[in-house]
Tab-separated table of C-alpha atoms in Angstrom:
chain	number	residue	atom	x	y	z
A	1	UNK	CA	-28.815	4.247	11.873
A	2	UNK	CA	-26.030	1.435	11.669
A	3	UNK	CA	-28.890	-1.150	11.343
A	4	UNK	CA	-30.519	0.887	8.701
A	5	UNK	CA	-27.397	1.191	6.797
A	6	UNK	CA	-26.676	-2.561	7.233
A	7	UNK	CA	-29.956	-3.598	5.902
A	8	UNK	CA	-29.195	-1.477	2.773
A	9	UNK	CA	-25.834	-3.193	2.189
A	10	UNK	CA	-27.255	-6.521	2.855
A	11	UNK	CA	-29.903	-5.710	0.082
A	12	UNK	CA	-27.321	-5.157	-2.634
A	13	UNK	CA	-24.854	-7.702	-1.661
A	14	UNK	CA	-26.233	-10.204	-4.287
A	15	UNK	CA	-25.116	-7.511	-6.843
A	16	UNK	CA	-21.596	-7.916	-5.813
A	17	UNK	CA	-19.723	-6.289	-8.915
A	18	UNK	CA	-21.910	-3.302	-9.004
A	19	UNK	CA	-21.806	-2.795	-5.088
A	20	UNK	CA	-17.933	-3.345	-5.458
A	21	UNK	CA	-17.788	-0.290	-8.003
A	22	UNK	CA	-19.745	1.785	-5.796
A	23	UNK	CA	-17.787	0.941	-2.618
A	24	UNK	CA	-14.608	1.725	-4.655
A	25	UNK	CA	-15.997	5.020	-5.703
A	26	UNK	CA	-16.911	5.781	-1.971
A	27	UNK	CA	-13.750	4.597	-0.437
A	28	UNK	CA	-10.810	5.003	-3.061
A	29	UNK	CA	-7.386	3.334	-2.549
A	30	UNK	CA	-4.889	5.866	-1.841
A	31	UNK	CA	-1.353	5.530	-3.193
A	32	UNK	CA	2.090	6.106	-1.530
A	33	UNK	CA	3.231	9.711	-1.151
A	34	UNK	CA	6.699	10.150	-0.642
A	35	UNK	CA	6.646	13.841	-1.158
A	36	UNK	CA	4.356	14.695	1.808
A	37	UNK	CA	7.137	15.839	4.173
A	38	UNK	CA	9.105	18.054	1.555
A	39	UNK	CA	9.602	21.600	1.976
A	40	UNK	CA	7.252	23.246	-0.625
A	41	UNK	CA	10.113	25.402	-1.739
A	42	UNK	CA	12.033	22.245	-2.894
A	43	UNK	CA	9.076	20.938	-4.691
A	44	UNK	CA	9.008	23.830	-6.926
A	45	UNK	CA	12.446	23.447	-7.854
A	46	UNK	CA	13.362	19.880	-8.785
A	47	UNK	CA	17.075	20.494	-9.364
A	48	UNK	CA	17.685	22.300	-6.029
A	49	UNK	CA	15.716	19.383	-4.419
A	50	UNK	CA	17.713	16.848	-6.067
A	51	UNK	CA	20.966	18.246	-4.918
A	52	UNK	CA	19.536	18.513	-1.537
A	53	UNK	CA	18.469	14.656	-1.565
A	54	UNK	CA	21.840	13.714	-2.920
A	55	UNK	CA	23.728	15.451	-0.355
A	56	UNK	CA	21.469	14.055	2.652
A	57	UNK	CA	21.692	10.506	1.030
A	58	UNK	CA	25.294	10.288	0.865
A	59	UNK	CA	25.233	11.709	4.364
A	60	UNK	CA	23.522	8.631	5.435
A	61	UNK	CA	20.131	10.313	6.094
A	62	UNK	CA	17.090	7.741	5.595
A	63	UNK	CA	14.738	10.223	4.218
A	64	UNK	CA	17.588	11.399	1.833
A	65	UNK	CA	17.984	8.224	0.362
A	66	UNK	CA	14.255	7.609	-0.175
A	67	UNK	CA	13.920	11.017	-1.721
A	68	UNK	CA	16.798	10.604	-3.926
A	69	UNK	CA	15.563	7.237	-5.109
A	70	UNK	CA	12.084	8.800	-5.899
A	71	UNK	CA	13.879	11.484	-7.909
A	72	UNK	CA	15.604	8.861	-9.912
A	73	UNK	CA	12.402	6.685	-10.270
A	74	UNK	CA	10.450	9.645	-11.530
A	75	UNK	CA	12.931	11.853	-13.157
A	76	UNK	CA	12.367	14.886	-10.651
A	77	UNK	CA	15.495	16.939	-11.115
A	78	UNK	CA	17.558	14.508	-12.907
A	79	UNK	CA	17.320	11.896	-15.785
A	80	UNK	CA	15.087	9.181	-14.781
A	81	UNK	CA	16.950	6.015	-13.863
A	82	UNK	CA	15.513	2.757	-12.593
A	83	UNK	CA	18.975	1.446	-11.828
A	84	UNK	CA	19.933	4.436	-9.553
A	85	UNK	CA	16.382	4.329	-7.979
A	86	UNK	CA	16.655	0.499	-7.110
A	87	UNK	CA	20.391	1.034	-5.580
A	88	UNK	CA	19.086	3.814	-3.352
A	89	UNK	CA	15.946	2.137	-2.062
A	90	UNK	CA	18.054	-1.016	-1.626
A	91	UNK	CA	20.574	0.954	0.909
A	92	UNK	CA	17.555	2.524	2.601
A	93	UNK	CA	16.066	-1.004	3.180
A	94	UNK	CA	19.256	-2.668	4.038
A	95	UNK	CA	21.268	-0.138	5.770
A	96	UNK	CA	18.452	1.537	7.304
A	97	UNK	CA	15.754	-1.014	7.682
A	98	UNK	CA	13.383	1.920	6.362
A	99	UNK	CA	9.892	0.646	5.977
A	100	UNK	CA	9.502	2.947	2.864
A	101	UNK	CA	12.688	1.689	1.398
A	102	UNK	CA	11.664	-2.079	1.808
A	103	UNK	CA	8.197	-1.280	0.456
A	104	UNK	CA	9.566	0.348	-2.780
A	105	UNK	CA	12.185	-2.428	-3.212
A	106	UNK	CA	9.226	-4.839	-3.003
A	107	UNK	CA	7.300	-2.744	-5.590
A	108	UNK	CA	10.477	-2.589	-7.786
A	109	UNK	CA	10.748	-6.430	-7.570
A	110	UNK	CA	7.214	-7.017	-8.341
A	111	UNK	CA	7.141	-4.657	-11.530
A	112	UNK	CA	10.663	-5.497	-12.592
A	113	UNK	CA	11.772	-1.768	-12.343
A	114	UNK	CA	15.581	-1.520	-12.095
A	115	UNK	CA	15.807	-5.556	-11.684
A	116	UNK	CA	14.301	-8.681	-12.853
A	117	UNK	CA	10.699	-9.494	-11.869
A	118	UNK	CA	10.811	-11.609	-8.884
A	119	UNK	CA	7.535	-11.951	-7.089
A	120	UNK	CA	9.032	-14.030	-4.076
A	121	UNK	CA	11.599	-11.114	-3.406
A	122	UNK	CA	8.701	-8.496	-3.719
A	123	UNK	CA	6.694	-10.655	-1.142
A	124	UNK	CA	9.811	-10.738	1.189
A	125	UNK	CA	10.345	-7.102	1.115
A	126	UNK	CA	6.788	-6.281	1.370
A	127	UNK	CA	6.497	-8.484	4.438
A	128	UNK	CA	9.559	-6.790	6.091
A	129	UNK	CA	7.717	-3.491	5.665
A	130	UNK	CA	4.573	-4.773	7.056
A	131	UNK	CA	6.221	-5.911	10.161
A	132	UNK	CA	6.853	-2.026	10.837
A	133	UNK	CA	2.924	-1.520	10.248
A	134	UNK	CA	3.744	0.193	6.711
A	135	UNK	CA	0.256	0.543	5.493
A	136	UNK	CA	1.044	0.736	1.676
A	137	UNK	CA	2.889	-2.601	2.103
A	138	UNK	CA	0.102	-4.346	4.051
A	139	UNK	CA	-2.280	-3.294	1.211
A	140	UNK	CA	0.135	-4.737	-1.264
A	141	UNK	CA	0.058	-8.071	0.190
A	142	UNK	CA	-3.644	-8.135	0.288
A	143	UNK	CA	-3.754	-6.944	-3.356
A	144	UNK	CA	-1.349	-9.677	-4.567
A	145	UNK	CA	-2.980	-12.569	-2.911
A	146	UNK	CA	-6.516	-11.060	-3.962
A	147	UNK	CA	-5.651	-10.658	-7.599
A	148	UNK	CA	-3.157	-13.521	-7.783
A	149	UNK	CA	-0.497	-11.506	-9.143
A	150	UNK	CA	2.234	-14.003	-10.074
A	151	UNK	CA	0.805	-16.393	-7.234
A	152	UNK	CA	-2.374	-18.311	-6.776
A	153	UNK	CA	-5.312	-16.350	-5.627
A	154	UNK	CA	-5.602	-16.895	-1.746
A	155	UNK	CA	-8.709	-15.299	-0.305
A	156	UNK	CA	-7.598	-16.053	3.307
A	157	UNK	CA	-4.042	-14.571	3.194
A	158	UNK	CA	-5.732	-11.625	1.379
A	159	UNK	CA	-8.285	-10.981	4.265
A	160	UNK	CA	-5.405	-11.371	6.689
A	161	UNK	CA	-3.133	-8.592	5.191
A	162	UNK	CA	-6.232	-6.449	4.460
A	163	UNK	CA	-7.238	-6.940	8.135
A	164	UNK	CA	-3.949	-5.808	9.245
A	165	UNK	CA	-4.216	-2.569	7.035
A	166	UNK	CA	-7.826	-1.813	8.315
A	167	UNK	CA	-6.484	-2.011	11.956
A	168	UNK	CA	-4.277	1.010	10.672
A	169	UNK	CA	-7.451	2.733	10.119
A	170	UNK	CA	-7.279	2.347	6.264
A	171	UNK	CA	-10.974	2.739	4.724
A	172	UNK	CA	-10.241	0.962	1.736
A	173	UNK	CA	-8.932	-1.939	3.467
A	174	UNK	CA	-12.085	-2.251	5.786
A	175	UNK	CA	-14.165	-2.361	2.674
A	176	UNK	CA	-12.064	-5.524	1.591
A	177	UNK	CA	-12.441	-7.079	5.143
A	178	UNK	CA	-16.113	-6.323	4.751
A	179	UNK	CA	-16.158	-8.871	1.698
A	180	UNK	CA	-14.141	-11.447	3.727
A	181	UNK	CA	-16.845	-11.456	6.175
A	182	UNK	CA	-19.799	-11.146	3.845
A	183	UNK	CA	-18.496	-14.199	1.881
A	184	UNK	CA	-16.451	-16.155	4.372
A	185	UNK	CA	-13.134	-15.886	2.995
A	186	UNK	CA	-10.689	-17.366	5.551
A	187	UNK	CA	-13.252	-16.971	8.329
A	188	UNK	CA	-16.910	-17.765	9.193
A	189	UNK	CA	-19.188	-15.683	7.106
A	190	UNK	CA	-20.806	-13.060	9.301
A	191	UNK	CA	-23.092	-10.600	7.814
A	192	UNK	CA	-23.307	-8.335	10.698
A	193	UNK	CA	-19.657	-8.048	10.743
A	194	UNK	CA	-19.495	-7.254	7.143
A	195	UNK	CA	-21.987	-4.740	7.382
A	196	UNK	CA	-20.083	-2.912	10.307
A	197	UNK	CA	-16.808	-2.796	8.343
A	198	UNK	CA	-18.509	-1.275	5.352
A	199	UNK	CA	-20.252	1.412	7.348
A	200	UNK	CA	-16.812	2.015	9.131
A	201	UNK	CA	-15.098	2.437	5.765
A	202	UNK	CA	-17.814	4.933	4.561
A	203	UNK	CA	-17.957	6.741	7.785
A	204	UNK	CA	-14.159	7.453	8.136
A	205	UNK	CA	-13.729	8.178	4.315
A	206	UNK	CA	-16.644	10.844	4.297
A	207	UNK	CA	-15.070	12.233	7.707
A	208	UNK	CA	-11.635	12.769	6.122
């Protein structure tokens, strides 16, 4: 079955743009969801949630800091404030060494939210979060080097970070690693390995 799928993938690889669009639809990239652990009752009452986040953040709880920062970032239960979001993510990242705080601080430096854009600082914070196997940060590093976001395009570096994310089980990253093997980016080209990563990505995503 894998061989049959592999032959099909190899047949369409020459049409890389169309194949890339197909794989993106089959295995979409998932964003960071900081509300996943919240009590459903709090999600229904943003003002009450904000009060709870502020209390727990000021008591030094990591999740409280990150949730309060998110509330400020998206204006949930309070007027949106990039500056306040940045300050709380910074406290989370520095004081608590929170991977989420580090990742979001990287994102804010990358996008100039609450601070001036600084790709070097963004990369630095993403790498710190990546050391904790923070999936979103691993993928962010892969994306930045693949797309050349304020840096030179560096396919080998992109492949390195996507491979780390793929090791965490991420289907989207497995697709990217498949391309790394298919085109020999940062490694010897290996069509069999490419096919294996593509099939793994599709099978995992459909299973979920």
